[in-house]
Coordinates of C-alpha atoms in Angstrom, one line a residue:
Chain M
M1 CA 45.6 23.5 3.4
S2 CA 43.4 26.6 3.7
R3 CA 40.4 26.7 6.0
I4 CA 38.1 27.0 3.1
E5 CA 39.5 23.8 1.6
T6 CA 39.0 21.9 4.8
Q7 CA 35.5 23.2 5.0
A8 CA 34.8 22.2 1.5
R9 CA 36.2 18.7 2.0
R10 CA 34.1 18.3 5.2
D11 CA 31.0 19.5 3.3
A12 CA 31.6 17.1 0.5
L13 CA 31.9 14.3 3.1
I14 CA 28.6 15.2 4.7
E15 CA 27.0 15.5 1.3
A16 CA 28.2 12.0 0.4
A17 CA 27.0 10.6 3.7
F18 CA 23.7 12.4 4.1
K19 CA 21.6 10.6 1.4
P20 CA 22.8 7.1 2.4
A21 CA 22.0 8.0 6.0
T22 CA 18.4 8.8 5.1
L23 CA 18.2 5.7 2.9
L24 CA 19.5 3.6 5.8
A25 CA 16.7 5.0 8.0
A26 CA 14.1 4.3 5.4
V27 CA 15.4 0.7 5.0
T28 CA 15.2 0.4 8.8
V29 CA 11.4 0.5 8.5
L30 CA 11.5 -2.6 6.2
V31 CA 14.1 -4.3 8.5
V32 CA 11.8 -3.8 11.5
L33 CA 8.8 -5.4 9.8
A34 CA 11.0 -8.2 8.5
G35 CA 12.4 -8.7 11.9
I36 CA 9.0 -9.0 13.5
V37 CA 8.0 -11.7 10.9
V38 CA 11.3 -13.6 11.4
G39 CA 11.2 -13.2 15.2
L40 CA 7.6 -14.5 15.4
V41 CA 8.2 -17.4 13.0
H42 CA 11.4 -18.4 14.9
G43 CA 9.7 -18.3 18.3
A44 CA 6.6 -20.1 17.1
W45 CA 8.5 -22.8 15.3
P46 CA 8.5 -25.5 18.1
A47 CA 4.8 -25.2 18.6
L48 CA 4.1 -25.2 14.9
V49 CA 6.2 -28.3 14.4
R50 CA 4.5 -30.0 17.3
F51 CA 0.8 -29.2 16.6
Q52 CA 0.9 -28.3 12.9
W53 CA -2.6 -27.5 11.5
R54 CA -4.2 -28.9 14.7
F55 CA -3.1 -25.7 16.4
L56 CA -5.9 -23.8 14.6
T57 CA -8.6 -26.4 15.2
T58 CA -8.0 -27.4 18.8
A59 CA -10.0 -25.7 21.5
T60 CA -7.9 -27.0 24.3
W61 CA -5.4 -24.8 26.1
N62 CA -3.8 -26.9 28.8
P63 CA -0.4 -26.0 30.2
V64 CA -0.3 -29.1 32.4
T65 CA -0.7 -31.7 29.6
E66 CA 1.0 -29.3 27.1
V67 CA -1.8 -29.4 24.6
F68 CA -2.3 -26.0 23.0
G69 CA -4.8 -24.9 20.4
A70 CA -5.7 -21.4 19.2
L71 CA -9.4 -22.0 18.5
A72 CA -10.8 -20.4 21.6
P73 CA -8.8 -17.2 21.5
L74 CA -9.2 -17.0 17.8
Y75 CA -12.9 -17.2 18.2
G76 CA -12.9 -14.6 20.9
T77 CA -10.8 -12.2 18.8
L78 CA -13.1 -12.6 15.8
V79 CA -16.4 -12.3 17.8
T80 CA -15.3 -9.3 19.9
S81 CA -14.1 -7.5 16.8
T82 CA -17.3 -8.2 14.9
I83 CA -19.4 -6.8 17.8
A84 CA -17.1 -3.8 17.9
M85 CA -17.6 -3.1 14.2
L86 CA -21.3 -3.6 14.2
I87 CA -21.6 -0.9 16.9
A88 CA -18.8 1.4 15.9
V89 CA -19.4 1.7 12.1
P90 CA -22.9 3.2 12.2
V91 CA -22.0 5.6 15.0
A92 CA -18.8 6.6 13.3
F93 CA -20.7 7.3 10.1
G94 CA -23.2 9.3 12.1
I95 CA -20.4 11.4 13.6
A96 CA -18.8 11.9 10.2
I97 CA -22.1 13.0 8.7
F98 CA -22.7 15.4 11.6
L99 CA -19.2 16.9 11.4
T100 CA -19.3 17.5 7.6
E101 CA -23.0 18.3 7.1
T102 CA -25.2 19.1 10.1
C103 CA -22.8 20.7 12.6
P104 CA -22.7 24.6 12.7
R105 CA -19.4 25.6 11.1
E106 CA -17.9 27.2 14.3
L107 CA -18.4 23.9 16.3
R108 CA -16.8 21.6 13.7
A109 CA -13.2 22.1 14.8
P110 CA -13.8 21.7 18.5
I111 CA -16.1 18.7 18.3
G112 CA -13.7 17.1 15.7
T113 CA -10.8 17.7 18.1
A114 CA -12.8 16.2 21.0
I115 CA -13.5 13.0 19.0
E116 CA -9.8 12.8 18.1
L117 CA -8.9 13.2 21.8
L118 CA -11.0 10.1 22.4
A119 CA -8.4 8.3 20.2
A120 CA -5.5 9.6 22.2
I121 CA -6.7 8.1 25.5
P122 CA -4.5 5.1 26.2
S123 CA -6.1 1.7 26.0
I124 CA -5.3 0.8 29.6
V125 CA -7.6 3.7 30.7
Y126 CA -10.4 2.2 28.6
G127 CA -9.6 -1.1 30.3
I128 CA -10.0 0.1 33.9
W129 CA -13.0 2.2 32.9
G130 CA -14.6 -0.8 31.3
L131 CA -13.9 -3.0 34.3
F132 CA -15.0 -0.6 37.1
V133 CA -17.6 1.5 35.4
L134 CA -19.1 -0.1 32.2
A135 CA -19.1 -3.8 33.4
P136 CA -21.2 -3.1 36.6
I137 CA -23.7 -1.0 34.6
L138 CA -24.0 -3.9 32.1
Q139 CA -24.2 -6.5 34.9
H140 CA -27.0 -4.7 36.8
H141 CA -29.0 -3.0 34.2
V142 CA -28.4 -4.1 30.6
Q143 CA -27.6 -7.9 30.8
P144 CA -30.6 -8.8 33.1
W145 CA -32.9 -7.1 30.5
L146 CA -31.1 -8.9 27.6
I147 CA -31.5 -12.3 29.4
G148 CA -35.2 -11.5 30.1
H149 CA -36.2 -10.4 26.7
P150 CA -34.1 -11.3 23.6
G151 CA -32.7 -14.2 25.7
K152 CA -36.2 -15.8 25.6
W153 CA -36.6 -15.5 21.8
P154 CA -36.0 -18.6 19.7
V155 CA -32.7 -19.0 17.9
I156 CA -31.0 -15.7 18.9
G157 CA -31.9 -16.4 22.5
K158 CA -28.8 -18.6 22.8
L159 CA -26.6 -15.5 22.3
F160 CA -28.0 -13.9 25.5
A161 CA -28.2 -16.9 27.8
G162 CA -26.6 -17.4 31.1
P163 CA -26.0 -15.4 34.2
P164 CA -25.0 -11.7 33.9
F165 CA -21.3 -11.7 34.7
G166 CA -20.7 -8.1 33.7
I167 CA -17.4 -9.0 32.0
G168 CA -17.2 -11.2 29.0
I169 CA -17.2 -11.2 25.2
L170 CA -20.0 -8.7 24.9
T171 CA -18.4 -6.2 27.2
A172 CA -15.1 -6.6 25.4
G173 CA -16.8 -5.9 22.1
L174 CA -18.4 -2.8 23.5
V175 CA -15.1 -1.4 24.9
L176 CA -13.5 -2.2 21.5
A177 CA -16.3 -0.3 19.8
I178 CA -15.6 2.8 21.9
M179 CA -11.9 2.5 21.1
V180 CA -12.1 2.2 17.3
L181 CA -15.0 4.7 17.0
P182 CA -12.7 7.8 16.8
F183 CA -10.4 6.2 14.3
I184 CA -13.1 5.2 11.9
A185 CA -15.0 8.6 12.4
A186 CA -11.8 10.5 11.6
V187 CA -11.0 8.6 8.4
V188 CA -14.6 8.7 7.2
R189 CA -14.9 12.5 7.9
D190 CA -11.7 13.1 5.9
V191 CA -12.9 11.1 2.9
F192 CA -16.4 12.8 3.1
L193 CA -14.5 16.1 2.7
T194 CA -13.0 15.0 -0.6
V195 CA -16.4 15.0 -2.4
P196 CA -16.3 17.8 -5.0
R197 CA -18.6 20.6 -4.1
S198 CA -20.1 20.6 -7.6
L199 CA -21.4 17.1 -7.3
K200 CA -23.2 17.9 -4.1
E201 CA -24.5 21.2 -5.4
A202 CA -25.8 19.5 -8.5
A203 CA -27.8 17.1 -6.3
Y204 CA -29.1 19.9 -4.1
G205 CA -30.0 21.8 -7.3
I206 CA -32.4 19.1 -8.4
G207 CA -34.1 19.2 -5.0
A208 CA -32.4 16.5 -3.0
T209 CA -32.5 16.7 0.8
R210 CA -29.3 16.6 2.8
W211 CA -29.8 13.0 3.7
E212 CA -30.4 12.1 0.1
V213 CA -27.3 13.9 -1.0
I214 CA -25.3 11.9 1.6
R215 CA -26.9 8.6 0.8
D216 CA -26.9 9.0 -3.0
V217 CA -23.8 11.2 -3.7
V218 CA -21.4 11.4 -0.7
I219 CA -21.4 7.7 0.4
P220 CA -21.2 6.2 -3.2
Y221 CA -18.5 8.6 -4.1
T222 CA -16.4 7.8 -1.0
R223 CA -17.1 4.1 -0.8
G224 CA -13.5 3.0 -1.2
G225 CA -12.1 5.4 1.3
A226 CA -14.8 4.6 3.9
V227 CA -14.1 0.8 3.5
G228 CA -10.4 1.6 4.0
G229 CA -11.2 3.5 7.2
I230 CA -13.4 0.7 8.5
M231 CA -10.7 -1.8 7.9
I232 CA -8.1 0.3 9.7
G233 CA -10.5 0.3 12.6
L234 CA -11.0 -3.5 12.3
G235 CA -7.2 -3.9 12.3
R236 CA -7.1 -2.0 15.6
A237 CA -9.9 -4.0 17.1
L238 CA -8.3 -7.3 16.3
G239 CA -5.0 -6.4 17.8
E240 CA -6.1 -4.3 20.8
T241 CA -4.7 -5.8 24.0
M242 CA -5.0 -4.0 27.3
A243 CA -8.6 -2.8 27.1
V244 CA -9.8 -6.3 26.3
T245 CA -7.6 -8.1 28.8
F246 CA -9.4 -6.2 31.6
V247 CA -13.0 -7.1 30.6
V248 CA -13.0 -10.3 28.5
G249 CA -12.9 -12.7 31.5
N250 CA -9.9 -14.6 30.3
A251 CA -11.5 -18.0 30.0
Y252 CA -10.5 -20.5 27.4
R253 CA -13.8 -21.6 26.1
I254 CA -16.2 -21.1 23.3
S255 CA -19.8 -20.6 24.3
A256 CA -22.8 -19.6 22.3
S257 CA -23.7 -16.9 24.7
L258 CA -22.1 -13.5 24.1
M259 CA -22.3 -12.8 27.8
A260 CA -20.0 -15.6 28.8
P261 CA -16.4 -14.9 29.6
G262 CA -13.9 -15.7 26.9
T263 CA -10.5 -14.7 25.8
T264 CA -8.8 -13.2 22.7
I265 CA -5.4 -13.8 21.2
S266 CA -3.9 -10.6 22.5
A267 CA -5.4 -11.0 26.0
A268 CA -4.0 -14.6 26.2
I269 CA -0.5 -13.4 25.3
A270 CA -0.7 -10.4 27.7
N271 CA -1.9 -12.5 30.6
E272 CA 0.3 -15.6 30.3
F273 CA 3.5 -14.7 28.5
T274 CA 5.7 -13.7 31.4
E275 CA 4.4 -16.6 33.5
A276 CA 4.6 -19.3 30.9
V277 CA 7.0 -22.1 31.9
G278 CA 8.4 -24.5 29.4
D279 CA 9.5 -23.9 25.9
L280 CA 6.4 -25.4 24.3
Y281 CA 4.1 -23.1 26.3
T282 CA 6.1 -20.0 25.4
S283 CA 6.3 -21.1 21.8
S284 CA 2.6 -21.7 21.6
L285 CA 1.9 -18.1 22.9
I286 CA 4.3 -16.7 20.2
A287 CA 2.4 -18.9 17.7
L288 CA -0.7 -17.1 18.8
G289 CA 1.1 -13.8 18.1
L290 CA 2.1 -15.0 14.6
L291 CA -1.6 -15.9 14.0
L292 CA -2.6 -12.4 15.1
F293 CA 0.1 -10.9 12.9
V294 CA -1.2 -12.8 9.8
I295 CA -4.8 -11.7 10.5
T296 CA -4.0 -8.0 11.2
F297 CA -1.4 -7.7 8.5
T298 CA -3.9 -9.0 5.9
V299 CA -6.6 -6.6 7.1
I300 CA -4.3 -3.5 7.4
A301 CA -2.5 -4.2 4.1
L302 CA -5.8 -4.5 2.2
A303 CA -7.0 -1.2 3.8
R304 CA -3.8 0.6 2.9
L305 CA -3.9 -0.7 -0.6
I306 CA -7.4 0.6 -1.0
L307 CA -6.5 4.0 0.5
M308 CA -3.3 4.2 -1.6
R309 CA -5.1 3.6 -4.8
L310 CA -7.6 6.3 -3.9
E311 CA -4.8 8.7 -3.0
R312 CA -3.3 8.2 -6.4
R313 CA -6.7 8.8 -8.0
S314 CA -7.4 12.0 -6.1
G315 CA -3.8 13.2 -5.9
R316 CA -3.8 13.7 -2.1
R317 CA -3.1 11.7 1.0
T318 CA -6.0 10.9 3.3
Chain O
M1 CA -46.9 19.7 0.5
T2 CA -47.3 16.4 -1.3
H3 CA -47.2 13.2 0.6
G4 CA -43.9 12.0 -1.0
L5 CA -42.1 15.3 -0.1
R6 CA -43.3 15.1 3.5
I7 CA -41.9 11.5 3.8
R8 CA -38.6 12.7 2.3
K9 CA -38.4 15.6 4.7
V10 CA -39.2 13.5 7.7
G11 CA -36.5 11.0 6.6
N12 CA -34.1 13.8 6.3
L13 CA -34.9 15.1 9.8
V14 CA -34.6 11.6 11.3
A15 CA -31.2 11.0 9.6
M16 CA -29.8 14.3 10.7
A17 CA -31.1 13.8 14.3
L18 CA -29.4 10.4 14.4
S19 CA -26.1 11.9 13.2
G20 CA -26.4 14.4 16.1
L21 CA -27.2 11.5 18.5
A22 CA -24.1 9.6 17.3
T23 CA -21.9 12.6 18.0
C24 CA -23.5 13.0 21.4
I25 CA -22.7 9.4 22.2
G26 CA -19.0 10.0 21.2
L27 CA -18.8 13.2 23.3
G28 CA -20.7 11.6 26.1
I29 CA -18.3 8.7 26.4
L30 CA -15.3 11.1 26.4
A31 CA -17.0 13.1 29.2
A32 CA -17.8 10.0 31.1
I33 CA -14.3 8.6 31.0
L34 CA -12.8 12.0 32.0
W35 CA -15.3 12.4 34.8
T36 CA -14.5 8.9 36.2
L37 CA -10.8 9.6 36.0
L38 CA -11.1 12.9 37.8
S39 CA -13.5 11.7 40.5
R40 CA -11.6 8.6 41.3
G41 CA -8.1 9.7 40.6
V42 CA -8.0 13.1 42.4
A43 CA -8.9 11.4 45.7
G44 CA -5.5 9.6 45.7
L45 CA -3.5 12.6 44.5
S46 CA -1.0 13.7 47.2
W47 CA 2.6 14.7 47.5
S48 CA 3.6 11.1 48.4
V49 CA 2.4 9.9 45.0
F50 CA 5.3 11.7 43.5
V51 CA 8.0 11.0 46.1
E52 CA 7.4 7.5 47.3
S53 CA 7.8 4.2 45.5
T54 CA 5.1 1.6 44.8
P55 CA 4.1 0.0 48.1
A56 CA 3.5 -3.6 49.2
P57 CA -0.2 -4.3 49.7
G58 CA -1.5 -2.6 52.8
S59 CA 1.4 -0.2 53.3
H60 CA 1.7 3.4 52.3
G61 CA 3.4 4.4 49.1
G62 CA 3.3 6.3 45.8
L63 CA 4.2 6.0 42.1
A64 CA 7.6 7.8 42.0
N65 CA 9.5 4.9 40.6
A66 CA 6.8 4.2 38.0
I67 CA 6.6 7.9 37.0
F68 CA 10.4 8.1 36.7
G69 CA 10.5 4.8 34.7
S70 CA 7.8 6.0 32.3
L71 CA 9.5 9.4 31.7
L72 CA 12.9 7.8 31.2
M73 CA 11.7 5.1 28.8
T74 CA 9.5 7.4 26.9
A75 CA 12.4 9.9 26.5
L76 CA 14.8 7.1 25.4
G77 CA 12.3 5.6 23.0
T78 CA 11.7 9.0 21.4
L79 CA 15.5 9.7 21.3
I80 CA 16.1 6.5 19.4
G81 CA 13.0 6.5 17.3
A82 CA 12.4 10.1 16.2
P83 CA 15.8 10.7 14.5
I84 CA 15.4 7.4 12.5
G85 CA 11.8 8.3 11.7
I86 CA 12.6 11.9 10.5
L87 CA 15.6 10.7 8.5
A88 CA 13.4 8.1 6.8
G89 CA 10.7 10.8 6.2
T90 CA 13.5 12.9 4.7
Y91 CA 14.4 10.1 2.3
L92 CA 10.7 9.6 1.2
S93 CA 10.2 13.4 0.8
E94 CA 13.5 14.6 -0.7
Y95 CA 15.2 11.6 -2.4
G96 CA 12.9 8.6 -2.9
R97 CA 9.7 10.5 -3.8
D98 CA 7.7 8.3 -6.1
G99 CA 10.4 5.7 -6.7
R100 CA 9.7 2.0 -6.1
L101 CA 11.6 1.7 -2.9
A102 CA 9.9 4.8 -1.4
T103 CA 6.5 3.4 -2.3
V104 CA 7.3 0.1 -0.6
V105 CA 8.7 1.8 2.5
R106 CA 5.6 4.1 2.7
F107 CA 3.3 1.0 2.5
I108 CA 5.2 -1.0 5.0
N109 CA 5.4 2.0 7.3
D110 CA 1.6 2.4 7.2
V111 CA 1.2 -1.2 8.1
L112 CA 3.7 -0.8 11.0
L113 CA 1.7 2.2 12.1
S114 CA -1.4 0.1 12.7
A115 CA 0.3 -3.1 13.8
P116 CA -0.8 -4.4 17.2
S117 CA 1.7 -3.1 19.8
I118 CA 1.7 -6.4 21.7
L119 CA 3.4 -8.0 18.7
I120 CA 6.2 -5.3 19.0
G121 CA 6.5 -6.4 22.6
L122 CA 6.9 -10.1 21.6
F123 CA 9.4 -9.1 18.9
V124 CA 11.6 -7.1 21.3
Y125 CA 11.3 -10.0 23.8
T126 CA 12.7 -12.5 21.3
I127 CA 15.6 -10.3 20.1
V128 CA 16.6 -8.4 23.3
V129 CA 15.2 -10.0 26.4
A130 CA 15.8 -13.6 25.4
T131 CA 19.3 -12.6 24.2
M132 CA 20.2 -10.7 27.4
G133 CA 18.6 -13.3 29.6
H134 CA 16.5 -10.9 31.6
F135 CA 13.9 -8.1 31.3
S136 CA 15.4 -4.5 31.1
A137 CA 14.4 -0.9 30.8
L138 CA 16.5 -0.8 27.6
A139 CA 14.3 -3.4 26.0
G140 CA 11.3 -1.3 27.0
A141 CA 12.8 1.8 25.4
I142 CA 13.6 -0.2 22.2
A143 CA 10.0 -1.5 22.0
L144 CA 8.7 2.1 22.4
S145 CA 11.1 3.4 19.8
I146 CA 9.7 0.9 17.3
I147 CA 6.3 2.6 17.8
V148 CA 7.8 6.0 17.4
I149 CA 9.4 5.3 14.1
P150 CA 6.3 4.8 11.9
V151 CA 4.6 7.8 13.5
T152 CA 7.5 10.2 12.8
V153 CA 8.1 8.8 9.3
R154 CA 4.5 9.5 8.4
T155 CA 4.3 13.0 9.9
G156 CA 7.9 13.8 8.9
E157 CA 7.3 13.1 5.2
D158 CA 4.0 14.9 5.2
M159 CA 5.5 18.0 6.9
L160 CA 8.6 18.1 4.7
R161 CA 6.4 17.9 1.6
L162 CA 4.5 21.0 2.7
V163 CA 7.7 23.0 2.3
P164 CA 7.4 24.9 -1.0
V165 CA 9.8 23.6 -3.7
E166 CA 10.8 27.2 -4.5
L167 CA 12.7 27.4 -1.2
R168 CA 14.7 24.3 -2.1
E169 CA 15.4 25.7 -5.6
G170 CA 16.4 29.1 -4.1
S171 CA 18.9 27.3 -1.9
A172 CA 20.2 25.2 -4.7
A173 CA 20.6 28.2 -6.9
L174 CA 22.9 29.7 -4.3
G175 CA 25.1 26.7 -4.7
A176 CA 24.1 24.8 -1.6
Q177 CA 24.6 21.1 -1.5
S178 CA 21.5 19.0 -0.9
W179 CA 22.3 18.3 2.8
R180 CA 22.7 22.0 3.4
T181 CA 19.4 22.7 1.7
I182 CA 17.6 20.1 3.8
T183 CA 19.2 20.9 7.2
G184 CA 19.4 24.6 6.6
V185 CA 16.2 25.4 4.7
V186 CA 13.7 22.6 4.7
Y187 CA 14.0 21.5 8.3
P188 CA 13.7 25.0 9.7
A189 CA 10.7 25.7 7.5
A190 CA 9.0 22.5 8.6
R191 CA 10.2 22.8 12.3
N192 CA 6.7 23.2 13.8
G193 CA 5.3 20.3 11.8
L194 CA 8.2 18.0 12.8
L195 CA 7.8 19.1 16.4
T196 CA 4.0 18.3 16.2
G197 CA 4.8 14.8 14.9
I198 CA 7.3 14.1 17.7
L199 CA 4.8 15.3 20.3
L200 CA 2.1 13.1 18.9
A201 CA 4.5 10.1 19.0
V202 CA 5.4 10.9 22.6
A203 CA 1.7 11.0 23.4
R204 CA 1.2 7.7 21.7
I205 CA 3.9 5.8 23.5
S206 CA 3.5 7.3 27.0
G207 CA 0.3 5.2 27.5
E208 CA 1.5 2.1 25.8
T209 CA 1.3 -0.9 28.0
A210 CA 1.4 -4.1 25.9
P211 CA 5.0 -3.5 24.5
L212 CA 6.3 -3.0 28.0
L213 CA 4.8 -6.1 29.6
F214 CA 7.4 -8.5 28.3
T215 CA 10.3 -6.0 28.0
A216 CA 10.6 -3.6 30.9
L217 CA 8.3 -5.7 33.1
N218 CA 8.0 -4.0 36.4
N219 CA 10.0 -3.3 39.5
Q220 CA 8.8 -2.6 43.0
F221 CA 11.8 -0.5 43.7
F222 CA 13.3 2.7 42.4
T223 CA 16.1 2.1 39.9
H224 CA 17.9 4.0 37.2
R225 CA 19.7 1.1 35.8
L226 CA 18.8 0.5 32.1
D227 CA 19.8 -3.2 32.3
R228 CA 17.3 -4.0 35.0
P229 CA 13.6 -4.3 35.0
M230 CA 12.0 -0.9 35.5
A231 CA 8.7 0.2 36.9
N232 CA 6.5 2.2 34.6
L233 CA 3.0 3.7 35.0
P234 CA 1.1 1.6 32.5
V235 CA 2.2 -1.8 33.8
V236 CA 1.8 -0.6 37.4
I237 CA -1.8 0.5 36.6
F238 CA -2.5 -2.8 35.0
Q239 CA -1.2 -4.8 37.9
Y240 CA -2.7 -2.6 40.6
A241 CA -6.1 -2.3 39.0
M242 CA -6.5 -6.1 38.6
S243 CA -5.4 -6.6 42.3
P244 CA -8.0 -7.1 45.1
Y245 CA -6.3 -4.4 47.3
E246 CA -8.2 -1.1 47.6
D247 CA -5.1 1.0 48.1
W248 CA -3.5 -0.5 45.0
Q249 CA -6.7 0.2 43.0
Q250 CA -6.6 3.8 44.2
L251 CA -3.0 4.2 43.0
A252 CA -4.1 2.7 39.7
W253 CA -6.8 5.4 39.3
T254 CA -4.4 8.1 40.2
G255 CA -1.8 6.8 37.8
A256 CA -4.4 6.6 35.0
L257 CA -5.4 10.2 35.7
L258 CA -1.8 11.4 35.6
I259 CA -1.1 9.5 32.3
T260 CA -4.3 10.7 30.6
A261 CA -3.8 14.3 31.7
F262 CA -0.2 14.2 30.3
I263 CA -1.3 12.7 27.0
L264 CA -4.3 15.1 26.5
V265 CA -2.1 18.1 27.3
L266 CA 0.5 16.9 24.8
S267 CA -2.1 16.2 22.1
V268 CA -3.7 19.7 22.6
V269 CA -0.3 21.4 22.6
A270 CA 0.7 19.5 19.4
R271 CA -2.5 20.6 17.7
L272 CA -2.0 24.2 18.8
I273 CA 1.5 24.2 17.4
A274 CA 0.2 22.7 14.1
R275 CA -2.5 25.3 13.9
F276 CA -0.2 28.2 14.8
S277 CA 2.3 27.2 12.1
A278 CA -0.5 26.7 9.5
G279 CA -1.7 30.2 10.3
S280 CA 1.7 32.0 10.2
G281 CA 3.9 29.6 8.3
T282 CA 5.3 29.9 4.8
Q283 CA 3.2 31.8 2.5
A284 CA 4.8 30.8 -0.8
G285 CA 3.6 27.6 -2.5

């Protein structure tokens, strides 16, 4: 057989194998996600069988009596993420507006990059920064004021009751806000840039101010994309682990005060998983993981569906 | 100026000032974090950090075993994850395109991209650690590779799609088979973009802590065995920062400084490569 024939045969073999290889890699993505679901359900099974629906409604987490309920960490996860979104969303919109409208053109790229770098800092760095820098500031300056003023008001006073620990639900929410801020700002900036020039110029043409153009043209036009970006940020906040573990206080309790220590699903898993003794304990922690998966999957999937539909509409990926 | 117009102008000024303030908050936090890292981390920076292993409380030591472990597991995770990710990106861009399977893969990949990394740690614990019976560096690398895959799939597909279709047609017109077109024409044309994606993936995993907690765990001693627990910077930082010992906390700050500097340099380099290739890359299209 000539060299050319050998070469041709080899090429044909590679040609036959190349597409299946790429297909296999693509299917790996599906297999990994399916594996995560199966792995979590399998690991959580003993706890789910034992506690059933009570797992979601029990606030007790007692390794000694082997009674485990997800209510306290679930509460902590939802409350810290809510605080984070309440703070991060307005600031992120401010940054996006600044970067697309107000900022001098030469400064847009460097400031945009700086905000993106904030997203690159690993969560553990936010964690130690929150514990050693932010928490003492809150403890000595912010929380005493909160206790002294809004803490004395009727109804909402309960949110700011108790001693200033420094660490706790409020601090965790603040650190989360800082962490998700760059993600939301980046997505919102990108969707703001998709607004057709002609729409904005038409509004300017009839005498609208910059703020009116943003409020009445840019934001309505980009509503879907912005919601998608916010939900991506929410998905991150719900599942963030290390930054929260440092500052949340790791206490299994549900208190009305935002300044009290609490815990979240991810912090509970991070703290206890390697030390858990007994199958039911380990299984209960994996059940917490399954719960976290269900919550974040729902949020992220909804966000992606919204963004995907928009991409199809505008013909580009955001 | 009428009263109404004045109110509108003041409203506009207030809104624009607030947007500037929001940006100052973001930049201020970045500056505050970097300043804290520098001021606390540099104090502990010495030669022994790079050559000595993590100490017992009260004795002298460094981070050598953790730095080695982090580099090794990051490299392994990238070596496992990046080829799979780029091949999958190739499928989405070159073969699957707008087909049903490609749409599903793209969607699931985007979900995986934002999935909490602690769940990936739990998953690898159940399939690798529980099966092998002990924590290991290999399990850590696998957990990291699962984070690399969605990042490289996404950037891989995006970068390959930027390659003008005329290049592929030109290659096909010369009689090249599709694998030759892809490996000989499309990959080289997208080289910088693919490299950017891989660098961003490395930046992403080198600071990941949660997936390593239940997989690589930690090791007080220097080891190069993949089937043993292995020290790594993020877990050491976590453990030492939470400890009551001051010399451990100092090492945690130094470690945090090293990791952040590494990641920021990588991110900036990745962006420079992307910008460079956007400026001088393929003109057709």
